[in-house]
């Protein structure tokens, strides 16, 4: 499935960084402060959505209304500050090996993240030198619709200038897989969090790996 590929569109949280447990903790704390009932686990399922979409999903459910764009911006900024307070986030074990194996096989990389969290995006140059040129990044700031809408991956595809058959996606979230498949792209899911494999099968991921080191190790053979 990965033969003849030229580009990989790569998600950030849960793929390049082991950051999802901090995101879910930060979301849960924010909602707690607002007196809104949520569970930490549910935020794993919303991964990929924009901050505004996540905030409005909870407000609609718990209060029956959505918030103004200004309020959503303030709340997302608060969530981002809580996320930073939890300290520095680790690179996903196996992610640097994965990127090295892609680059060695001549695959070029595009970042496609639903995040606007600059505390991680600004680290990419240090943690993955040369892998993600600045004009090859799609973040939450570049899209109108977040995942699971196909827009982020369609924008990523447009940056490559090649046909969809020559591109594949690397994701860790069910909504991210849904967005990638809706964009018509072959998609590899790596289950780096607590969401069971079944959820990725239901979203029609083309390949599913149980860990990043496992996927990284298989890459040279899959690409040749
Ligand atoms: Mg992710």
JSON list of C-alpha atoms and ligand atoms in Angstrom, two decimals:
[
{"chain": "A", "resi": 1, "resn": "UNK", "atom": "CA", "xyz": [0.00, 0.00, 0.00]},
{"chain": "A", "resi": 2, "resn": "UNK", "atom": "CA", "xyz": [2.91, 2.40, 0.62]},
{"chain": "A", "resi": 3, "resn": "UNK", "atom": "CA", "xyz": [4.82, 1.65, -2.58]},
{"chain": "A", "resi": 4, "resn": "UNK", "atom": "CA", "xyz": [5.16, 4.61, -4.96]},
{"chain": "A", "resi": 5, "resn": "UNK", "atom": "CA", "xyz": [4.31, 7.13, -2.25]},
{"chain": "A", "resi": 6, "resn": "UNK", "atom": "CA", "xyz": [6.08, 10.50, -2.43]},
{"chain": "A", "resi": 7, "resn": "UNK", "atom": "CA", "xyz": [4.59, 12.37, 0.53]},
{"chain": "A", "resi": 8, "resn": "UNK", "atom": "CA", "xyz": [3.44, 11.58, 4.06]},
{"chain": "A", "resi": 9, "resn": "UNK", "atom": "CA", "xyz": [0.89, 13.89, 5.72]},
{"chain": "A", "resi": 10, "resn": "UNK", "atom": "CA", "xyz": [1.64, 13.58, 9.42]},
{"chain": "A", "resi": 11, "resn": "UNK", "atom": "CA", "xyz": [-0.48, 14.45, 12.43]},
{"chain": "A", "resi": 12, "resn": "UNK", "atom": "CA", "xyz": [1.33, 15.91, 15.47]},
{"chain": "A", "resi": 13, "resn": "UNK", "atom": "CA", "xyz": [-0.26, 15.11, 18.86]},
{"chain": "A", "resi": 14, "resn": "UNK", "atom": "CA", "xyz": [-0.13, 11.41, 19.65]},
{"chain": "A", "resi": 15, "resn": "UNK", "atom": "CA", "xyz": [2.08, 10.80, 16.58]},
{"chain": "A", "resi": 16, "resn": "UNK", "atom": "CA", "xyz": [5.15, 13.04, 16.93]},
{"chain": "A", "resi": 17, "resn": "UNK", "atom": "CA", "xyz": [4.63, 13.94, 20.59]},
{"chain": "A", "resi": 18, "resn": "UNK", "atom": "CA", "xyz": [3.36, 11.86, 23.50]},
{"chain": "A", "resi": 19, "resn": "UNK", "atom": "CA", "xyz": [1.08, 14.76, 24.41]},
{"chain": "A", "resi": 20, "resn": "UNK", "atom": "CA", "xyz": [-2.49, 13.48, 24.38]},
{"chain": "A", "resi": 21, "resn": "UNK", "atom": "CA", "xyz": [-2.58, 12.62, 28.07]},
{"chain": "A", "resi": 22, "resn": "UNK", "atom": "CA", "xyz": [-1.75, 16.26, 28.85]},
{"chain": "A", "resi": 23, "resn": "UNK", "atom": "CA", "xyz": [-4.32, 17.60, 26.38]},
{"chain": "A", "resi": 24, "resn": "UNK", "atom": "CA", "xyz": [-7.08, 15.43, 27.86]},
{"chain": "A", "resi": 25, "resn": "UNK", "atom": "CA", "xyz": [-6.04, 16.45, 31.39]},
{"chain": "A", "resi": 26, "resn": "UNK", "atom": "CA", "xyz": [-6.04, 20.15, 30.43]},
{"chain": "A", "resi": 27, "resn": "UNK", "atom": "CA", "xyz": [-9.47, 19.94, 28.76]},
{"chain": "A", "resi": 28, "resn": "UNK", "atom": "CA", "xyz": [-10.90, 18.13, 31.76]},
{"chain": "A", "resi": 29, "resn": "UNK", "atom": "CA", "xyz": [-9.47, 20.70, 34.19]},
{"chain": "A", "resi": 30, "resn": "UNK", "atom": "CA", "xyz": [-10.80, 23.62, 32.13]},
{"chain": "A", "resi": 31, "resn": "UNK", "atom": "CA", "xyz": [-14.32, 22.17, 32.08]},
{"chain": "A", "resi": 32, "resn": "UNK", "atom": "CA", "xyz": [-14.10, 21.41, 35.82]},
{"chain": "A", "resi": 33, "resn": "UNK", "atom": "CA", "xyz": [-13.24, 25.06, 36.51]},
{"chain": "A", "resi": 34, "resn": "UNK", "atom": "CA", "xyz": [-16.34, 26.06, 34.51]},
{"chain": "A", "resi": 35, "resn": "UNK", "atom": "CA", "xyz": [-18.52, 23.62, 36.45]},
{"chain": "A", "resi": 36, "resn": "UNK", "atom": "CA", "xyz": [-19.17, 21.52, 33.33]},
{"chain": "A", "resi": 37, "resn": "UNK", "atom": "CA", "xyz": [-19.34, 17.76, 33.77]},
{"chain": "A", "resi": 38, "resn": "UNK", "atom": "CA", "xyz": [-16.97, 15.79, 31.53]},
{"chain": "A", "resi": 39, "resn": "UNK", "atom": "CA", "xyz": [-14.69, 12.78, 31.81]},
{"chain": "A", "resi": 40, "resn": "UNK", "atom": "CA", "xyz": [-11.04, 12.96, 30.92]},
{"chain": "A", "resi": 41, "resn": "UNK", "atom": "CA", "xyz": [-11.37, 9.89, 28.67]},
{"chain": "A", "resi": 42, "resn": "UNK", "atom": "CA", "xyz": [-13.96, 11.46, 26.40]},
{"chain": "A", "resi": 43, "resn": "UNK", "atom": "CA", "xyz": [-11.45, 14.03, 25.18]},
{"chain": "A", "resi": 44, "resn": "UNK", "atom": "CA", "xyz": [-9.39, 11.29, 23.52]},
{"chain": "A", "resi": 45, "resn": "UNK", "atom": "CA", "xyz": [-12.37, 10.81, 21.20]},
{"chain": "A", "resi": 46, "resn": "UNK", "atom": "CA", "xyz": [-12.48, 14.51, 20.23]},
{"chain": "A", "resi": 47, "resn": "UNK", "atom": "CA", "xyz": [-8.82, 14.57, 19.23]},
{"chain": "A", "resi": 48, "resn": "UNK", "atom": "CA", "xyz": [-8.39, 16.38, 15.92]},
{"chain": "A", "resi": 49, "resn": "UNK", "atom": "CA", "xyz": [-11.32, 18.73, 16.36]},
{"chain": "A", "resi": 50, "resn": "UNK", "atom": "CA", "xyz": [-10.53, 22.45, 16.68]},
{"chain": "A", "resi": 51, "resn": "UNK", "atom": "CA", "xyz": [-10.61, 23.95, 20.16]},
{"chain": "A", "resi": 52, "resn": "UNK", "atom": "CA", "xyz": [-13.77, 25.88, 19.30]},
{"chain": "A", "resi": 53, "resn": "UNK", "atom": "CA", "xyz": [-15.56, 22.73, 18.10]},
{"chain": "A", "resi": 54, "resn": "UNK", "atom": "CA", "xyz": [-14.60, 20.86, 21.28]},
{"chain": "A", "resi": 55, "resn": "UNK", "atom": "CA", "xyz": [-15.73, 23.73, 23.52]},
{"chain": "A", "resi": 56, "resn": "UNK", "atom": "CA", "xyz": [-19.05, 24.02, 21.73]},
{"chain": "A", "resi": 57, "resn": "UNK", "atom": "CA", "xyz": [-19.67, 20.28, 21.80]},
{"chain": "A", "resi": 58, "resn": "UNK", "atom": "CA", "xyz": [-19.42, 20.34, 25.61]},
{"chain": "A", "resi": 59, "resn": "UNK", "atom": "CA", "xyz": [-21.35, 23.60, 26.08]},
{"chain": "A", "resi": 60, "resn": "UNK", "atom": "CA", "xyz": [-24.16, 22.42, 23.82]},
{"chain": "A", "resi": 61, "resn": "UNK", "atom": "CA", "xyz": [-24.43, 19.15, 25.70]},
{"chain": "A", "resi": 62, "resn": "UNK", "atom": "CA", "xyz": [-24.09, 20.51, 29.25]},
{"chain": "A", "resi": 63, "resn": "UNK", "atom": "CA", "xyz": [-25.67, 23.95, 28.93]},
{"chain": "A", "resi": 64, "resn": "UNK", "atom": "CA", "xyz": [-27.75, 23.77, 25.76]},
{"chain": "A", "resi": 65, "resn": "UNK", "atom": "CA", "xyz": [-25.99, 26.62, 23.96]},
{"chain": "A", "resi": 66, "resn": "UNK", "atom": "CA", "xyz": [-22.76, 27.41, 22.13]},
{"chain": "A", "resi": 67, "resn": "UNK", "atom": "CA", "xyz": [-20.36, 30.24, 22.98]},
{"chain": "A", "resi": 68, "resn": "UNK", "atom": "CA", "xyz": [-19.32, 33.29, 20.95]},
{"chain": "A", "resi": 69, "resn": "UNK", "atom": "CA", "xyz": [-16.11, 33.12, 18.90]},
{"chain": "A", "resi": 70, "resn": "UNK", "atom": "CA", "xyz": [-14.48, 35.54, 21.40]},
{"chain": "A", "resi": 71, "resn": "UNK", "atom": "CA", "xyz": [-15.41, 33.35, 24.38]},
{"chain": "A", "resi": 72, "resn": "UNK", "atom": "CA", "xyz": [-14.19, 30.26, 22.55]},
{"chain": "A", "resi": 73, "resn": "UNK", "atom": "CA", "xyz": [-10.84, 31.97, 21.90]},
{"chain": "A", "resi": 74, "resn": "UNK", "atom": "CA", "xyz": [-10.50, 32.92, 25.58]},
{"chain": "A", "resi": 75, "resn": "UNK", "atom": "CA", "xyz": [-11.37, 29.43, 26.77]},
{"chain": "A", "resi": 76, "resn": "UNK", "atom": "CA", "xyz": [-8.99, 27.79, 24.30]},
{"chain": "A", "resi": 77, "resn": "UNK", "atom": "CA", "xyz": [-6.22, 30.17, 25.43]},
{"chain": "A", "resi": 78, "resn": "UNK", "atom": "CA", "xyz": [-6.90, 29.12, 29.04]},
{"chain": "A", "resi": 79, "resn": "UNK", "atom": "CA", "xyz": [-6.74, 25.45, 28.04]},
{"chain": "A", "resi": 80, "resn": "UNK", "atom": "CA", "xyz": [-3.44, 26.09, 26.23]},
{"chain": "A", "resi": 81, "resn": "UNK", "atom": "CA", "xyz": [-1.99, 27.73, 29.38]},
{"chain": "A", "resi": 82, "resn": "UNK", "atom": "CA", "xyz": [-3.04, 24.75, 31.53]},
{"chain": "A", "resi": 83, "resn": "UNK", "atom": "CA", "xyz": [-1.41, 22.41, 28.96]},
{"chain": "A", "resi": 84, "resn": "UNK", "atom": "CA", "xyz": [1.86, 24.36, 29.20]},
{"chain": "A", "resi": 85, "resn": "UNK", "atom": "CA", "xyz": [1.74, 24.30, 33.03]},
{"chain": "A", "resi": 86, "resn": "UNK", "atom": "CA", "xyz": [1.91, 20.50, 32.94]},
{"chain": "A", "resi": 87, "resn": "UNK", "atom": "CA", "xyz": [5.52, 20.87, 31.80]},
{"chain": "A", "resi": 88, "resn": "UNK", "atom": "CA", "xyz": [7.49, 19.76, 28.79]},
{"chain": "A", "resi": 89, "resn": "UNK", "atom": "CA", "xyz": [6.06, 17.06, 26.53]},
{"chain": "A", "resi": 90, "resn": "UNK", "atom": "CA", "xyz": [8.09, 14.11, 25.36]},
{"chain": "A", "resi": 91, "resn": "UNK", "atom": "CA", "xyz": [8.74, 13.18, 21.75]},
{"chain": "A", "resi": 92, "resn": "UNK", "atom": "CA", "xyz": [6.76, 10.01, 20.99]},
{"chain": "A", "resi": 93, "resn": "UNK", "atom": "CA", "xyz": [9.09, 7.00, 21.39]},
{"chain": "A", "resi": 94, "resn": "UNK", "atom": "CA", "xyz": [9.82, 5.73, 17.88]},
{"chain": "A", "resi": 95, "resn": "UNK", "atom": "CA", "xyz": [8.75, 8.96, 16.13]},
{"chain": "A", "resi": 96, "resn": "UNK", "atom": "CA", "xyz": [12.28, 10.12, 15.29]},
{"chain": "A", "resi": 97, "resn": "UNK", "atom": "CA", "xyz": [13.06, 6.68, 13.85]},
{"chain": "A", "resi": 98, "resn": "UNK", "atom": "CA", "xyz": [9.86, 6.86, 11.81]},
{"chain": "A", "resi": 99, "resn": "UNK", "atom": "CA", "xyz": [10.77, 10.28, 10.38]},
{"chain": "A", "resi": 100, "resn": "UNK", "atom": "CA", "xyz": [14.36, 9.15, 9.65]},
{"chain": "A", "resi": 101, "resn": "UNK", "atom": "CA", "xyz": [13.07, 6.10, 7.79]},
{"chain": "A", "resi": 102, "resn": "UNK", "atom": "CA", "xyz": [10.65, 8.22, 5.75]},
{"chain": "A", "resi": 103, "resn": "UNK", "atom": "CA", "xyz": [13.33, 10.76, 4.79]},
{"chain": "A", "resi": 104, "resn": "UNK", "atom": "CA", "xyz": [15.83, 8.02, 3.93]},
{"chain": "A", "resi": 105, "resn": "UNK", "atom": "CA", "xyz": [13.29, 6.46, 1.58]},
{"chain": "A", "resi": 106, "resn": "UNK", "atom": "CA", "xyz": [12.88, 9.84, -0.16]},
{"chain": "A", "resi": 107, "resn": "UNK", "atom": "CA", "xyz": [9.44, 10.54, 1.30]},
{"chain": "A", "resi": 108, "resn": "UNK", "atom": "CA", "xyz": [8.72, 14.19, 2.02]},
{"chain": "A", "resi": 109, "resn": "UNK", "atom": "CA", "xyz": [6.66, 15.23, 5.04]},
{"chain": "A", "resi": 110, "resn": "UNK", "atom": "CA", "xyz": [3.80, 17.69, 5.57]},
{"chain": "A", "resi": 111, "resn": "UNK", "atom": "CA", "xyz": [2.49, 18.46, 9.07]},
{"chain": "A", "resi": 112, "resn": "UNK", "atom": "CA", "xyz": [-1.32, 18.38, 9.34]},
{"chain": "A", "resi": 113, "resn": "UNK", "atom": "CA", "xyz": [-2.44, 19.15, 12.88]},
{"chain": "A", "resi": 114, "resn": "UNK", "atom": "CA", "xyz": [-5.76, 20.20, 14.40]},
{"chain": "A", "resi": 115, "resn": "UNK", "atom": "CA", "xyz": [-3.73, 21.99, 17.05]},
{"chain": "A", "resi": 116, "resn": "UNK", "atom": "CA", "xyz": [-2.88, 25.67, 17.30]},
{"chain": "A", "resi": 117, "resn": "UNK", "atom": "CA", "xyz": [-0.60, 24.95, 20.27]},
{"chain": "A", "resi": 118, "resn": "UNK", "atom": "CA", "xyz": [2.55, 26.89, 19.48]},
{"chain": "A", "resi": 119, "resn": "UNK", "atom": "CA", "xyz": [4.37, 25.39, 22.48]},
{"chain": "A", "resi": 120, "resn": "UNK", "atom": "CA", "xyz": [4.74, 22.18, 20.45]},
{"chain": "A", "resi": 121, "resn": "UNK", "atom": "CA", "xyz": [4.71, 23.45, 16.85]},
{"chain": "A", "resi": 122, "resn": "UNK", "atom": "CA", "xyz": [7.72, 25.69, 17.62]},
{"chain": "A", "resi": 123, "resn": "UNK", "atom": "CA", "xyz": [9.72, 22.64, 18.76]},
{"chain": "A", "resi": 124, "resn": "UNK", "atom": "CA", "xyz": [9.46, 20.73, 15.47]},
{"chain": "A", "resi": 125, "resn": "UNK", "atom": "CA", "xyz": [12.65, 22.22, 14.01]},
{"chain": "A", "resi": 126, "resn": "UNK", "atom": "CA", "xyz": [14.68, 21.04, 17.01]},
{"chain": "A", "resi": 127, "resn": "UNK", "atom": "CA", "xyz": [13.08, 17.64, 17.50]},
{"chain": "A", "resi": 128, "resn": "UNK", "atom": "CA", "xyz": [12.72, 16.70, 13.80]},
{"chain": "A", "resi": 129, "resn": "UNK", "atom": "CA", "xyz": [15.41, 18.75, 12.02]},
{"chain": "A", "resi": 130, "resn": "UNK", "atom": "CA", "xyz": [14.60, 19.48, 8.38]},
{"chain": "A", "resi": 131, "resn": "UNK", "atom": "CA", "xyz": [11.53, 17.22, 8.28]},
{"chain": "A", "resi": 132, "resn": "UNK", "atom": "CA", "xyz": [8.81, 19.88, 8.27]},
{"chain": "A", "resi": 133, "resn": "UNK", "atom": "CA", "xyz": [9.65, 23.00, 6.21]},
{"chain": "A", "resi": 134, "resn": "UNK", "atom": "CA", "xyz": [7.59, 25.97, 7.42]},
{"chain": "A", "resi": 135, "resn": "UNK", "atom": "CA", "xyz": [5.60, 26.13, 4.16]},
{"chain": "A", "resi": 136, "resn": "UNK", "atom": "CA", "xyz": [4.72, 22.45, 4.61]},
{"chain": "A", "resi": 137, "resn": "UNK", "atom": "CA", "xyz": [2.56, 22.79, 7.71]},
{"chain": "A", "resi": 138, "resn": "UNK", "atom": "CA", "xyz": [-1.22, 22.92, 8.06]},
{"chain": "A", "resi": 139, "resn": "UNK", "atom": "CA", "xyz": [-2.39, 23.90, 11.57]},
{"chain": "A", "resi": 140, "resn": "UNK", "atom": "CA", "xyz": [-5.73, 24.82, 13.15]},
{"chain": "A", "resi": 141, "resn": "UNK", "atom": "CA", "xyz": [-5.03, 28.43, 12.13]},
{"chain": "A", "resi": 142, "resn": "UNK", "atom": "CA", "xyz": [-5.12, 27.51, 8.41]},
{"chain": "A", "resi": 143, "resn": "UNK", "atom": "CA", "xyz": [-8.53, 25.82, 8.26]},
{"chain": "A", "resi": 144, "resn": "UNK", "atom": "CA", "xyz": [-12.18, 26.75, 8.63]},
{"chain": "A", "resi": 145, "resn": "UNK", "atom": "CA", "xyz": [-13.24, 23.22, 9.48]},
{"chain": "A", "resi": 146, "resn": "UNK", "atom": "CA", "xyz": [-11.19, 20.96, 11.73]},
{"chain": "A", "resi": 147, "resn": "UNK", "atom": "CA", "xyz": [-11.02, 17.19, 11.54]},
{"chain": "A", "resi": 148, "resn": "UNK", "atom": "CA", "xyz": [-13.15, 15.08, 10.97]},
{"chain": "A", "resi": 149, "resn": "UNK", "atom": "CA", "xyz": [-13.85, 17.44, 8.03]},
{"chain": "A", "resi": 150, "resn": "UNK", "atom": "CA", "xyz": [-11.47, 16.56, 5.16]},
{"chain": "A", "resi": 151, "resn": "UNK", "atom": "CA", "xyz": [-10.34, 20.20, 4.80]},
{"chain": "A", "resi": 152, "resn": "UNK", "atom": "CA", "xyz": [-7.06, 19.91, 6.79]},
{"chain": "A", "resi": 153, "resn": "UNK", "atom": "CA", "xyz": [-5.92, 16.91, 4.71]},
{"chain": "A", "resi": 154, "resn": "UNK", "atom": "CA", "xyz": [-7.10, 18.45, 1.43]},
{"chain": "A", "resi": 155, "resn": "UNK", "atom": "CA", "xyz": [-5.00, 21.53, 2.28]},
{"chain": "A", "resi": 156, "resn": "UNK", "atom": "CA", "xyz": [-2.06, 19.26, 3.08]},
{"chain": "A", "resi": 157, "resn": "UNK", "atom": "CA", "xyz": [-2.52, 17.40, -0.19]},
{"chain": "A", "resi": 158, "resn": "UNK", "atom": "CA", "xyz": [-2.60, 20.72, -2.10]},
{"chain": "A", "resi": 159, "resn": "UNK", "atom": "CA", "xyz": [0.82, 21.60, -0.66]},
{"chain": "A", "resi": 160, "resn": "UNK", "atom": "CA", "xyz": [2.38, 18.46, -2.14]},
{"chain": "A", "resi": 161, "resn": "UNK", "atom": "CA", "xyz": [1.46, 19.16, -5.78]},
{"chain": "A", "resi": 162, "resn": "UNK", "atom": "CA", "xyz": [1.21, 15.41, -6.46]},
{"chain": "A", "resi": 163, "resn": "UNK", "atom": "CA", "xyz": [-1.82, 13.15, -6.97]},
{"chain": "A", "resi": 164, "resn": "UNK", "atom": "CA", "xyz": [-3.70, 11.63, -3.98]},
{"chain": "A", "resi": 165, "resn": "UNK", "atom": "CA", "xyz": [-2.39, 8.15, -4.90]},
{"chain": "A", "resi": 166, "resn": "UNK", "atom": "CA", "xyz": [1.16, 9.34, -4.15]},
{"chain": "A", "resi": 167, "resn": "UNK", "atom": "CA", "xyz": [0.28, 10.55, -0.65]},
{"chain": "A", "resi": 168, "resn": "UNK", "atom": "CA", "xyz": [-0.50, 8.78, 2.61]},
{"chain": "A", "resi": 169, "resn": "UNK", "atom": "CA", "xyz": [-1.52, 9.90, 6.09]},
{"chain": "A", "resi": 170, "resn": "UNK", "atom": "CA", "xyz": [-0.18, 8.93, 9.53]},
{"chain": "A", "resi": 171, "resn": "UNK", "atom": "CA", "xyz": [-2.75, 9.38, 12.32]},
{"chain": "A", "resi": 172, "resn": "UNK", "atom": "CA", "xyz": [-3.45, 8.26, 15.88]},
{"chain": "A", "resi": 173, "resn": "UNK", "atom": "CA", "xyz": [-7.05, 9.52, 16.28]},
{"chain": "A", "resi": 174, "resn": "UNK", "atom": "CA", "xyz": [-10.29, 8.03, 14.91]},
{"chain": "A", "resi": 175, "resn": "UNK", "atom": "CA", "xyz": [-11.56, 11.47, 13.79]},
{"chain": "A", "resi": 176, "resn": "UNK", "atom": "CA", "xyz": [-8.21, 12.09, 12.10]},
{"chain": "A", "resi": 177, "resn": "UNK", "atom": "CA", "xyz": [-8.54, 8.82, 10.18]},
{"chain": "A", "resi": 178, "resn": "UNK", "atom": "CA", "xyz": [-12.09, 9.80, 9.19]},
{"chain": "A", "resi": 179, "resn": "UNK", "atom": "CA", "xyz": [-10.84, 13.17, 7.88]},
{"chain": "A", "resi": 180, "resn": "UNK", "atom": "CA", "xyz": [-8.02, 11.55, 5.91]},
{"chain": "A", "resi": 181, "resn": "UNK", "atom": "CA", "xyz": [-10.27, 8.90, 4.36]},
{"chain": "A", "resi": 182, "resn": "UNK", "atom": "CA", "xyz": [-12.84, 11.60, 3.48]},
{"chain": "A", "resi": 183, "resn": "UNK", "atom": "CA", "xyz": [-10.03, 13.38, 1.64]},
{"chain": "A", "resi": 184, "resn": "UNK", "atom": "CA", "xyz": [-9.50, 10.18, -0.38]},
{"chain": "A", "resi": 185, "resn": "UNK", "atom": "CA", "xyz": [-6.11, 9.29, 1.09]},
{"chain": "A", "resi": 186, "resn": "UNK", "atom": "CA", "xyz": [-4.53, 6.00, 2.18]},
{"chain": "A", "resi": 187, "resn": "UNK", "atom": "CA", "xyz": [-4.20, 6.14, 5.94]},
{"chain": "A", "resi": 188, "resn": "UNK", "atom": "CA", "xyz": [-1.97, 4.44, 8.50]},
{"chain": "A", "resi": 189, "resn": "UNK", "atom": "CA", "xyz": [-3.28, 4.45, 12.08]},
{"chain": "A", "resi": 190, "resn": "UNK", "atom": "CA", "xyz": [-0.89, 4.01, 14.99]},
{"chain": "A", "resi": 191, "resn": "UNK", "atom": "CA", "xyz": [-2.71, 3.34, 18.26]},
{"chain": "A", "resi": 192, "resn": "UNK", "atom": "CA", "xyz": [-0.50, 5.27, 20.67]},
{"chain": "A", "resi": 193, "resn": "UNK", "atom": "CA", "xyz": [-3.27, 5.96, 23.22]},
{"chain": "A", "resi": 194, "resn": "UNK", "atom": "CA", "xyz": [-6.08, 4.16, 25.04]},
{"chain": "A", "resi": 195, "resn": "UNK", "atom": "CA", "xyz": [-8.52, 3.99, 22.11]},
{"chain": "A", "resi": 196, "resn": "UNK", "atom": "CA", "xyz": [-9.00, 0.37, 21.01]},
{"chain": "A", "resi": 197, "resn": "UNK", "atom": "CA", "xyz": [-7.94, -0.89, 17.58]},
{"chain": "A", "resi": 198, "resn": "UNK", "atom": "CA", "xyz": [-11.57, -1.55, 16.70]},
{"chain": "A", "resi": 199, "resn": "UNK", "atom": "CA", "xyz": [-12.31, 2.20, 16.51]},
{"chain": "A", "resi": 200, "resn": "UNK", "atom": "CA", "xyz": [-9.69, 2.54, 13.76]},
{"chain": "A", "resi": 201, "resn": "UNK", "atom": "CA", "xyz": [-11.06, -0.45, 11.87]},
{"chain": "A", "resi": 202, "resn": "UNK", "atom": "CA", "xyz": [-14.49, 1.20, 11.95]},
{"chain": "A", "resi": 203, "resn": "UNK", "atom": "CA", "xyz": [-12.99, 4.36, 10.42]},
{"chain": "A", "resi": 204, "resn": "UNK", "atom": "CA", "xyz": [-11.48, 2.20, 7.63]},
{"chain": "A", "resi": 205, "resn": "UNK", "atom": "CA", "xyz": [-7.81, 2.81, 8.36]},
{"chain": "A", "resi": 206, "resn": "UNK", "atom": "CA", "xyz": [-5.81, 0.97, 5.67]},
{"chain": "A", "resi": 207, "resn": "UNK", "atom": "CA", "xyz": [-3.07, -0.21, 8.03]},
{"chain": "A", "resi": 208, "resn": "UNK", "atom": "CA", "xyz": [-3.10, -0.28, 11.83]},
{"chain": "A", "resi": 209, "resn": "UNK", "atom": "CA", "xyz": [-0.03, -0.57, 14.08]},
{"chain": "A", "resi": 210, "resn": "UNK", "atom": "CA", "xyz": [-0.07, -1.05, 17.84]},
{"chain": "A", "resi": 211, "resn": "UNK", "atom": "CA", "xyz": [2.92, 1.18, 18.56]},
{"chain": "A", "resi": 212, "resn": "UNK", "atom": "CA", "xyz": [5.15, 3.77, 16.93]},
{"chain": "A", "resi": 213, "resn": "UNK", "atom": "CA", "xyz": [8.37, 1.72, 17.27]},
{"chain": "A", "resi": 214, "resn": "UNK", "atom": "CA", "xyz": [6.58, -1.18, 15.53]},
{"chain": "A", "resi": 215, "resn": "UNK", "atom": "CA", "xyz": [5.44, 1.05, 12.65]},
{"chain": "A", "resi": 216, "resn": "UNK", "atom": "CA", "xyz": [8.86, 2.71, 12.34]},
{"chain": "A", "resi": 217, "resn": "UNK", "atom": "CA", "xyz": [10.58, -0.68, 12.12]},
{"chain": "A", "resi": 218, "resn": "UNK", "atom": "CA", "xyz": [8.26, -1.88, 9.34]},
{"chain": "A", "resi": 219, "resn": "UNK", "atom": "CA", "xyz": [8.55, 1.29, 7.24]},
{"chain": "A", "resi": 220, "resn": "UNK", "atom": "CA", "xyz": [11.63, 0.48, 5.11]},
{"chain": "A", "resi": 221, "resn": "UNK", "atom": "CA", "xyz": [9.99, -2.78, 3.94]},
{"chain": "A", "resi": 222, "resn": "UNK", "atom": "CA", "xyz": [6.57, -1.14, 3.38]},
{"chain": "A", "resi": 223, "resn": "UNK", "atom": "CA", "xyz": [8.02, 1.67, 1.27]},
{"chain": "A", "resi": 224, "resn": "UNK", "atom": "CA", "xyz": [10.11, -0.57, -0.99]},
{"chain": "B", "resi": 1, "resn": "LIG", "atom": "MG1", "xyz": [-3.20, 13.08, 16.85]}
]
